[in-house]
mmCIF file of C-alpha atoms and ligand atoms in Angstrom:
data_model
loop_
_atom_site.group_PDB
_atom_site.id
_atom_site.type_symbol
_atom_site.label_atom_id
_atom_site.label_comp_id
_atom_site.label_asym_id
_atom_site.label_seq_id
_atom_site.Cartn_x
_atom_site.Cartn_y
_atom_site.Cartn_z
ATOM 1 C CA MET A 136 16.499 -2.548 17.918
ATOM 2 C CA VAL A 137 16.719 -5.601 15.626
ATOM 3 C CA LYS A 138 16.685 -5.123 11.805
ATOM 4 C CA ASP A 139 13.466 -7.057 11.175
ATOM 5 C CA PHE A 140 9.920 -7.234 12.535
ATOM 6 C CA LEU A 141 9.465 -11.010 12.558
ATOM 7 C CA SER A 142 8.065 -11.716 16.018
ATOM 8 C CA LEU A 143 7.095 -9.654 19.072
ATOM 9 C CA ALA A 144 9.401 -11.993 21.010
ATOM 10 C CA ASP A 145 12.355 -10.160 19.398
ATOM 11 C CA PHE A 146 11.433 -6.839 21.073
ATOM 12 C CA SER A 147 11.502 -5.567 24.644
ATOM 13 C CA GLY A 148 8.367 -4.333 26.375
ATOM 14 C CA GLU A 149 9.674 -0.761 26.006
ATOM 15 C CA GLU A 150 10.175 -1.222 22.261
ATOM 16 C CA ILE A 151 6.667 -2.642 21.823
ATOM 17 C CA LEU A 152 5.204 0.307 23.758
ATOM 18 C CA ALA A 153 7.283 2.684 21.591
ATOM 19 C CA PHE A 154 5.660 1.168 18.466
ATOM 20 C CA LEU A 155 2.235 1.721 20.064
ATOM 21 C CA ASP A 156 2.974 5.315 21.084
ATOM 22 C CA LEU A 157 4.257 6.128 17.601
ATOM 23 C CA ALA A 158 1.157 4.456 16.112
ATOM 24 C CA ASP A 159 -1.018 6.788 18.238
ATOM 25 C CA GLU A 160 1.033 9.794 17.118
ATOM 26 C CA LEU A 161 0.841 8.874 13.422
ATOM 27 C CA LYS A 162 -2.896 8.181 13.740
ATOM 28 C CA ALA A 163 -3.461 11.664 15.204
ATOM 29 C CA LYS A 164 -1.372 13.234 12.437
ATOM 30 C CA GLN A 165 -3.249 11.310 9.745
ATOM 31 C CA LYS A 166 -6.636 12.358 11.203
ATOM 32 C CA LYS A 167 -5.515 16.016 11.006
ATOM 33 C CA ARG A 168 -4.024 15.425 7.537
ATOM 34 C CA GLU A 169 -0.671 16.661 8.854
ATOM 35 C CA PRO A 170 2.122 15.532 6.532
ATOM 36 C CA HIS A 171 4.511 12.914 7.973
ATOM 37 C CA ARG A 172 6.590 11.843 4.991
ATOM 38 C CA ILE A 173 9.088 9.875 7.076
ATOM 39 C CA LEU A 174 9.794 7.402 4.250
ATOM 40 C CA GLU A 175 9.950 9.891 1.338
ATOM 41 C CA GLY A 176 11.255 8.164 -1.796
ATOM 42 C CA LYS A 177 11.375 4.705 -0.212
ATOM 43 C CA THR A 178 9.764 1.519 -1.510
ATOM 44 C CA LEU A 179 8.314 -1.551 0.214
ATOM 45 C CA ALA A 180 8.064 -4.914 -1.590
ATOM 46 C CA MET A 181 4.934 -6.815 -0.481
ATOM 47 C CA ILE A 182 5.115 -10.603 -0.914
ATOM 48 C CA PHE A 183 1.802 -12.465 -0.596
ATOM 49 C CA GLU A 184 1.463 -16.254 -0.714
ATOM 50 C CA LYS A 185 -2.006 -16.033 0.873
ATOM 51 C CA PRO A 186 -5.069 -13.803 0.296
ATOM 52 C CA SER A 187 -5.505 -10.473 2.112
ATOM 53 C CA LEU A 188 -7.723 -7.411 2.340
ATOM 54 C CA ARG A 189 -6.531 -5.516 5.431
ATOM 55 C CA THR A 190 -2.815 -6.261 5.263
ATOM 56 C CA ARG A 191 -2.495 -5.486 1.579
ATOM 57 C CA VAL A 192 -4.448 -2.217 1.651
ATOM 58 C CA THR A 193 -2.920 -0.921 4.903
ATOM 59 C CA PHE A 194 0.715 -1.572 3.960
ATOM 60 C CA HIS A 195 0.186 0.028 0.530
ATOM 61 C CA THR A 196 -1.739 2.994 1.921
ATOM 62 C CA GLY A 197 0.686 3.321 4.828
ATOM 63 C CA MET A 198 3.685 3.594 2.499
ATOM 64 C CA PHE A 199 1.836 6.193 0.400
ATOM 65 C CA GLN A 200 1.011 8.288 3.495
ATOM 66 C CA LEU A 201 4.643 8.068 4.656
ATOM 67 C CA GLY A 202 5.767 9.506 1.304
ATOM 68 C CA GLY A 203 6.909 6.217 -0.233
ATOM 69 C CA ASP A 204 5.540 3.555 -2.550
ATOM 70 C CA SER A 205 4.956 -0.196 -2.581
ATOM 71 C CA VAL A 206 5.141 -3.024 -5.103
ATOM 72 C CA LEU A 207 2.966 -6.127 -4.909
ATOM 73 C CA ILE A 208 4.361 -9.627 -5.533
ATOM 74 C CA GLU A 209 1.844 -12.478 -5.453
ATOM 75 C CA THR A 210 3.886 -15.641 -5.600
ATOM 76 C CA THR A 211 4.653 -19.056 -4.173
ATOM 77 C CA LEU A 212 8.025 -18.681 -2.506
ATOM 78 C CA GLY A 213 10.672 -21.173 -3.524
ATOM 79 C CA ALA A 214 8.842 -22.274 -6.695
ATOM 80 C CA ARG A 215 10.613 -20.120 -9.323
ATOM 81 C CA GLU A 216 13.798 -19.338 -7.401
ATOM 82 C CA SER A 217 15.120 -19.940 -3.918
ATOM 83 C CA VAL A 218 13.889 -17.836 -1.005
ATOM 84 C CA PRO A 219 17.412 -16.440 -0.303
ATOM 85 C CA ASP A 220 17.746 -15.441 -3.983
ATOM 86 C CA VAL A 221 14.403 -13.601 -3.851
ATOM 87 C CA ALA A 222 15.721 -11.706 -0.819
ATOM 88 C CA ARG A 223 19.099 -10.967 -2.469
ATOM 89 C CA ASN A 224 17.326 -9.489 -5.499
ATOM 90 C CA LEU A 225 14.796 -7.402 -3.587
ATOM 91 C CA THR A 226 17.462 -6.037 -1.272
ATOM 92 C CA ARG A 227 19.140 -4.336 -4.288
ATOM 93 C CA TRP A 228 15.962 -2.432 -5.232
ATOM 94 C CA VAL A 229 13.733 -1.721 -2.264
ATOM 95 C CA ASP A 230 14.055 -0.349 1.279
ATOM 96 C CA GLY A 231 11.906 -2.932 3.041
ATOM 97 C CA ILE A 232 10.181 -6.284 2.447
ATOM 98 C CA MET A 233 6.809 -7.313 3.854
ATOM 99 C CA ALA A 234 5.943 -11.003 3.582
ATOM 100 C CA ARG A 235 2.851 -13.134 4.203
ATOM 101 C CA THR A 236 3.840 -16.772 3.837
ATOM 102 C CA PHE A 237 2.728 -20.261 4.757
ATOM 103 C CA ARG A 238 6.021 -21.459 6.280
ATOM 104 C CA HIS A 239 7.341 -19.307 9.112
ATOM 105 C CA THR A 240 10.879 -20.395 8.143
ATOM 106 C CA ASP A 241 10.484 -18.645 4.768
ATOM 107 C CA VAL A 242 10.097 -15.257 6.484
ATOM 108 C CA LEU A 243 13.132 -16.056 8.654
ATOM 109 C CA GLN A 244 15.136 -16.976 5.531
ATOM 110 C CA LEU A 245 14.099 -13.762 3.768
ATOM 111 C CA ALA A 246 15.303 -11.765 6.774
ATOM 112 C CA GLU A 247 18.602 -13.632 6.904
ATOM 113 C CA SER A 248 19.392 -13.045 3.226
ATOM 114 C CA ALA A 249 18.116 -9.466 2.895
ATOM 115 C CA THR A 250 20.052 -6.474 4.193
ATOM 116 C CA VAL A 251 16.840 -4.398 4.312
ATOM 117 C CA PRO A 252 14.200 -4.851 7.066
ATOM 118 C CA VAL A 253 11.736 -7.733 6.639
ATOM 119 C CA ILE A 254 8.258 -7.447 8.208
ATOM 120 C CA ASN A 255 6.207 -10.552 9.043
ATOM 121 C CA ALA A 256 2.681 -9.934 7.757
ATOM 122 C CA LEU A 257 1.389 -13.374 8.905
ATOM 123 C CA THR A 258 2.816 -16.848 8.728
ATOM 124 C CA ASP A 259 1.292 -20.152 9.818
ATOM 125 C CA LYS A 260 2.927 -19.485 13.201
ATOM 126 C CA LEU A 261 2.669 -15.743 13.972
ATOM 127 C CA HIS A 262 0.815 -12.515 13.118
ATOM 128 C CA PRO A 263 2.671 -9.770 15.050
ATOM 129 C CA CYS A 264 1.357 -6.766 13.056
ATOM 130 C CA GLN A 265 -2.197 -7.752 13.975
ATOM 131 C CA ILE A 266 -1.447 -7.713 17.692
ATOM 132 C CA LEU A 267 0.075 -4.208 17.591
ATOM 133 C CA ALA A 268 -3.127 -2.935 15.943
ATOM 134 C CA ASP A 269 -5.260 -4.873 18.454
ATOM 135 C CA ALA A 270 -3.318 -3.500 21.422
ATOM 136 C CA GLN A 271 -3.622 0.021 20.051
ATOM 137 C CA ALA A 272 -7.419 -0.446 19.887
ATOM 138 C CA LEU A 273 -7.562 -2.003 23.363
ATOM 139 C CA ARG A 274 -5.590 0.930 24.818
ATOM 140 C CA GLU A 275 -7.989 3.366 23.112
ATOM 141 C CA HIS A 276 -10.957 1.657 24.792
ATOM 142 C CA ARG A 277 -9.479 0.598 28.162
ATOM 143 C CA GLY A 278 -6.597 3.030 28.757
ATOM 144 C CA LYS A 279 -2.855 2.688 28.201
ATOM 145 C CA ASP A 280 -2.242 0.521 31.256
ATOM 146 C CA LEU A 281 -3.494 -2.956 30.356
ATOM 147 C CA SER A 282 -2.197 -4.640 33.509
ATOM 148 C CA ASN A 283 -5.697 -5.070 34.947
ATOM 149 C CA VAL A 284 -7.267 -6.045 31.644
ATOM 150 C CA LYS A 285 -8.242 -9.670 31.005
ATOM 151 C CA LEU A 286 -8.377 -10.696 27.358
ATOM 152 C CA ALA A 287 -10.098 -14.036 26.716
ATOM 153 C CA PHE A 288 -9.130 -15.459 23.318
ATOM 154 C CA VAL A 289 -11.801 -17.998 22.380
ATOM 155 C CA GLY A 290 -11.046 -20.569 19.689
ATOM 156 C CA ASP A 291 -7.960 -21.939 18.016
ATOM 157 C CA GLY A 292 -4.504 -21.694 19.609
ATOM 158 C CA ASN A 293 -3.271 -20.325 16.291
ATOM 159 C CA ASN A 294 -0.888 -17.723 14.805
ATOM 160 C CA VAL A 295 -2.899 -14.789 16.200
ATOM 161 C CA PHE A 296 -2.970 -16.279 19.700
ATOM 162 C CA HIS A 297 0.769 -17.069 19.520
ATOM 163 C CA SER A 298 1.557 -13.419 18.829
ATOM 164 C CA TRP A 299 -0.771 -12.349 21.653
ATOM 165 C CA ALA A 300 1.206 -14.668 23.965
ATOM 166 C CA HIS A 301 4.432 -12.972 22.817
ATOM 167 C CA PHE A 302 2.863 -9.588 23.570
ATOM 168 C CA ALA A 303 1.725 -10.697 27.040
ATOM 169 C CA ALA A 304 5.246 -11.982 27.722
ATOM 170 C CA LYS A 305 6.548 -8.418 27.437
ATOM 171 C CA VAL A 306 3.665 -6.031 28.207
ATOM 172 C CA PRO A 307 1.536 -6.503 31.355
ATOM 173 C CA VAL A 308 -1.922 -7.871 30.423
ATOM 174 C CA ASN A 309 -3.840 -11.020 31.435
ATOM 175 C CA LEU A 310 -4.392 -13.454 28.583
ATOM 176 C CA THR A 311 -6.550 -16.599 28.662
ATOM 177 C CA LEU A 312 -6.987 -18.960 25.736
ATOM 178 C CA VAL A 313 -10.308 -20.847 25.832
ATOM 179 C CA CYS A 314 -9.990 -23.655 23.285
ATOM 180 C CA PRO A 315 -11.339 -27.140 22.580
ATOM 181 C CA GLU A 316 -9.121 -30.115 23.374
ATOM 182 C CA GLY A 317 -6.686 -30.789 20.561
ATOM 183 C CA TYR A 318 -6.478 -27.142 19.462
ATOM 184 C CA GLU A 319 -4.003 -25.869 22.052
ATOM 185 C CA PRO A 320 -1.204 -23.494 21.049
ATOM 186 C CA ASP A 321 2.483 -24.399 20.675
ATOM 187 C CA VAL A 322 3.465 -25.612 24.149
ATOM 188 C CA ALA A 323 7.082 -24.385 24.026
ATOM 189 C CA LEU A 324 6.006 -20.927 22.831
ATOM 190 C CA VAL A 325 3.433 -20.548 25.637
ATOM 191 C CA ASP A 326 5.842 -21.927 28.285
ATOM 192 C CA ALA A 327 8.483 -19.395 27.260
ATOM 193 C CA ALA A 328 5.937 -16.552 27.282
ATOM 194 C CA GLN A 329 4.673 -17.542 30.739
ATOM 195 C CA LYS A 330 8.221 -17.384 32.145
ATOM 196 C CA THR A 331 8.576 -13.618 31.564
ATOM 197 C CA ALA A 332 4.916 -12.517 31.661
ATOM 198 C CA ALA A 333 4.059 -9.809 34.186
ATOM 199 C CA GLY A 334 0.382 -10.777 34.001
ATOM 200 C CA ARG A 335 -1.189 -14.229 33.644
ATOM 201 C CA ILE A 336 -1.126 -16.373 30.498
ATOM 202 C CA GLU A 337 -3.501 -19.329 30.838
ATOM 203 C CA VAL A 338 -4.950 -22.047 28.613
ATOM 204 C CA THR A 339 -8.286 -23.671 29.497
ATOM 205 C CA HIS A 340 -11.022 -25.735 27.845
ATOM 206 C CA ASP A 341 -13.667 -24.362 30.230
ATOM 207 C CA VAL A 342 -15.773 -21.643 28.576
ATOM 208 C CA ALA A 343 -17.501 -20.255 31.697
ATOM 209 C CA GLY A 344 -14.311 -20.251 33.796
ATOM 210 C CA GLY A 345 -12.154 -18.790 31.027
ATOM 211 C CA LEU A 346 -14.620 -16.014 30.265
ATOM 212 C CA LYS A 347 -15.183 -15.025 33.914
ATOM 213 C CA ASP A 348 -14.287 -11.348 34.500
ATOM 214 C CA ALA A 349 -13.061 -10.922 30.909
ATOM 215 C CA ASP A 350 -12.753 -7.289 29.756
ATOM 216 C CA ALA A 351 -12.412 -8.333 26.124
ATOM 217 C CA VAL A 352 -13.369 -11.452 24.197
ATOM 218 C CA TYR A 353 -11.336 -12.142 21.058
ATOM 219 C CA THR A 354 -11.963 -14.763 18.419
ATOM 220 C CA ASP A 355 -10.584 -15.761 15.032
ATOM 221 C CA VAL A 356 -11.602 -18.160 12.262
ATOM 222 C CA TRP A 357 -11.733 -21.843 13.204
ATOM 223 C CA ALA A 358 -9.798 -22.884 10.075
ATOM 224 C CA SER A 359 -6.929 -20.590 9.168
ATOM 225 C CA MET A 360 -5.628 -20.041 5.634
ATOM 226 C CA GLY A 361 -4.114 -23.352 4.520
ATOM 227 C CA GLN A 362 -6.421 -25.420 6.784
ATOM 228 C CA GLU A 363 -9.484 -25.229 4.529
ATOM 229 C CA LYS A 364 -9.630 -29.045 4.173
ATOM 230 C CA GLU A 365 -10.226 -29.318 7.951
ATOM 231 C CA THR A 366 -13.237 -26.949 7.884
ATOM 232 C CA THR A 367 -15.961 -29.549 8.586
ATOM 233 C CA GLU A 368 -13.976 -31.331 11.278
ATOM 234 C CA ARG A 369 -13.184 -28.006 12.956
ATOM 235 C CA GLU A 370 -16.824 -26.823 12.793
ATOM 236 C CA HIS A 371 -17.731 -29.812 14.974
ATOM 237 C CA ALA A 372 -14.767 -29.394 17.337
ATOM 238 C CA PHE A 373 -15.400 -25.673 17.915
ATOM 239 C CA ALA A 374 -19.235 -25.748 18.063
ATOM 240 C CA ASP A 375 -19.331 -25.015 21.819
ATOM 241 C CA TYR A 376 -16.845 -22.157 21.405
ATOM 242 C CA GLN A 377 -18.948 -19.924 19.141
ATOM 243 C CA VAL A 378 -18.889 -16.333 20.406
ATOM 244 C CA ASN A 379 -22.607 -15.628 20.753
ATOM 245 C CA ASP A 380 -24.720 -13.695 23.263
ATOM 246 C CA ALA A 381 -24.805 -16.629 25.722
ATOM 247 C CA LEU A 382 -21.008 -16.965 25.688
ATOM 248 C CA MET A 383 -20.505 -13.197 26.063
ATOM 249 C CA ALA A 384 -22.805 -13.266 29.133
ATOM 250 C CA HIS A 385 -20.033 -15.105 31.062
ATOM 251 C CA ALA A 386 -17.773 -12.026 30.765
ATOM 252 C CA LYS A 387 -18.013 -8.554 32.356
ATOM 253 C CA GLY A 388 -21.108 -6.510 31.482
ATOM 254 C CA ASP A 389 -19.123 -3.965 29.474
ATOM 255 C CA VAL A 390 -16.930 -6.573 27.742
ATOM 256 C CA LEU A 391 -15.462 -5.643 24.361
ATOM 257 C CA PHE A 392 -15.578 -7.952 21.339
ATOM 258 C CA MET A 393 -12.489 -8.295 19.142
ATOM 259 C CA HIS A 394 -11.698 -10.196 15.920
ATOM 260 C CA CYS A 395 -8.742 -9.869 13.562
ATOM 261 C CA LEU A 396 -11.074 -10.401 10.557
ATOM 262 C CA PRO A 397 -12.090 -11.760 8.129
ATOM 263 C CA ALA A 398 -14.980 -13.105 10.238
ATOM 264 C CA HIS A 399 -17.041 -16.126 9.295
ATOM 265 C CA ARG A 400 -20.370 -14.869 10.603
ATOM 266 C CA GLY A 401 -22.516 -17.705 11.919
ATOM 267 C CA SER A 402 -19.452 -19.858 12.662
ATOM 268 C CA GLU A 403 -16.987 -18.460 15.212
ATOM 269 C CA VAL A 404 -19.128 -15.353 15.858
ATOM 270 C CA THR A 405 -22.788 -14.427 15.473
ATOM 271 C CA ASP A 406 -24.047 -11.253 13.789
ATOM 272 C CA SER A 407 -25.507 -10.138 17.127
ATOM 273 C CA VAL A 408 -22.033 -10.000 18.722
ATOM 274 C CA MET A 409 -20.136 -8.799 15.663
ATOM 275 C CA ASP A 410 -22.579 -5.898 15.137
ATOM 276 C CA SER A 411 -23.081 -5.057 18.829
ATOM 277 C CA PRO A 412 -21.962 -1.713 20.331
ATOM 278 C CA GLN A 413 -19.295 -3.702 22.243
ATOM 279 C CA SER A 414 -17.605 -4.767 19.009
ATOM 280 C CA ILE A 415 -14.362 -2.908 18.200
ATOM 281 C CA VAL A 416 -13.408 -5.045 15.204
ATOM 282 C CA PHE A 417 -13.278 -2.130 12.760
ATOM 283 C CA ASP A 418 -11.133 -0.083 15.162
ATOM 284 C CA GLN A 419 -8.699 -3.009 15.123
ATOM 285 C CA ALA A 420 -8.851 -3.101 11.313
ATOM 286 C CA GLU A 421 -8.325 0.676 11.077
ATOM 287 C CA ASN A 422 -5.321 0.470 13.372
ATOM 288 C CA ARG A 423 -3.548 -1.996 11.089
ATOM 289 C CA LEU A 424 -2.748 1.135 9.060
ATOM 290 C CA HIS A 425 -1.388 3.199 11.942
ATOM 291 C CA ALA A 426 0.456 0.376 13.751
ATOM 292 C CA GLN A 427 2.224 -0.796 10.585
ATOM 293 C CA LYS A 428 3.159 2.777 9.686
ATOM 294 C CA ALA A 429 4.872 2.918 13.070
ATOM 295 C CA VAL A 430 6.732 -0.333 12.392
ATOM 296 C CA MET A 431 7.823 0.805 8.914
ATOM 297 C CA ALA A 432 8.831 4.261 10.171
ATOM 298 C CA MET A 433 10.962 2.796 12.977
ATOM 299 C CA LEU A 434 12.589 0.096 10.840
ATOM 300 C CA MET A 435 12.957 1.775 7.449
ATOM 301 C CA LYS A 436 13.740 5.429 8.171
HETATM 302 N N1 LIG B 787 -6.479 -9.514 9.707
HETATM 303 C C1 LIG B 787 -5.838 -9.660 8.550
HETATM 304 O O1 LIG B 787 -4.616 -9.908 8.501
HETATM 305 O O2 LIG B 787 -6.613 -9.454 7.446
HETATM 306 P P1 LIG B 787 -6.258 -9.851 5.955
HETATM 307 O O3 LIG B 787 -6.061 -11.341 5.924
HETATM 308 O O4 LIG B 787 -7.423 -9.402 5.125
HETATM 309 O O5 LIG B 787 -4.996 -9.138 5.567
HETATM 310 N N1 LIG B 788 -5.676 -17.186 11.766
HETATM 311 C C1 LIG B 788 -6.075 -16.545 10.544
HETATM 312 C C2 LIG B 788 -5.809 -15.069 10.607
HETATM 313 C C3 LIG B 788 -6.262 -14.295 9.412
HETATM 314 C C4 LIG B 788 -5.924 -12.850 9.493
HETATM 315 C C5 LIG B 788 -5.330 -17.175 9.376
HETATM 316 O O1 LIG B 788 -4.141 -17.461 9.513
HETATM 317 O O2 LIG B 788 -5.944 -17.404 8.335
#
């Protein structure tokens, strides 16, 4: 297995499933309050260039439950010292580095210059930790074999969708992005994912067609962190892609609703969908803890 958790594209399907199985095991242990101090005495440095609720709390709590500790660094990378120098310092003190950055290349540079594992906790390009937690939740609700599951991702072809495409490239599942024109994902990334995918990976602008037979509908904010200036323009562009009761009616009757959160209620999703019995958004959020514990345990032990 590679040293770092930067992208799901760096792992085989078997390795991704091993993360998910370990996440299930650690979740069961945590529910029973069975000790699992796999990282006793170890420390994780957490670098944040962007805000966070879930990522920050789950990495900190995860390290505590694994018998270790974490230290928070809120900074702008490259401003006070170079990114490689930050990595060279941290590598002398801690056993792992988690980073949430704007530039994807900054996380790659940290990994190159650090001898300890680096975990990507969201960049402008990818959000791999989120997808492990999402897949864990989807398996809990639809069974471990996802090969007959259709996930319709409605909205922006963004970092979260990119990591879902990486997942679908390695683990059988059918993935459809339903997005407005001009908000498609990275073409090269999707092309590469399609080449190895066991299931289908599709991109469409057609809401009814894209949602047909969907087992799960996923959405994310229309303007990601760093795109706040585009909010008004994006609200117009995405207006027909709001996940509301009418949109959900195009999918299967027992369709699940998913969101990585934070949700902008009234924009990309209505309260009626977010608060419906079909919504598993807080299962996804809970699983950030268990999935990341699995990643840290496998990389840092
Ligand atoms: N989903 C997610 O990464 O949440 P935060 O931005 O709150 O960490
Ligand atoms: N696409 C969103 C995800 C937040 C967890 C963002 O990058 O802001």
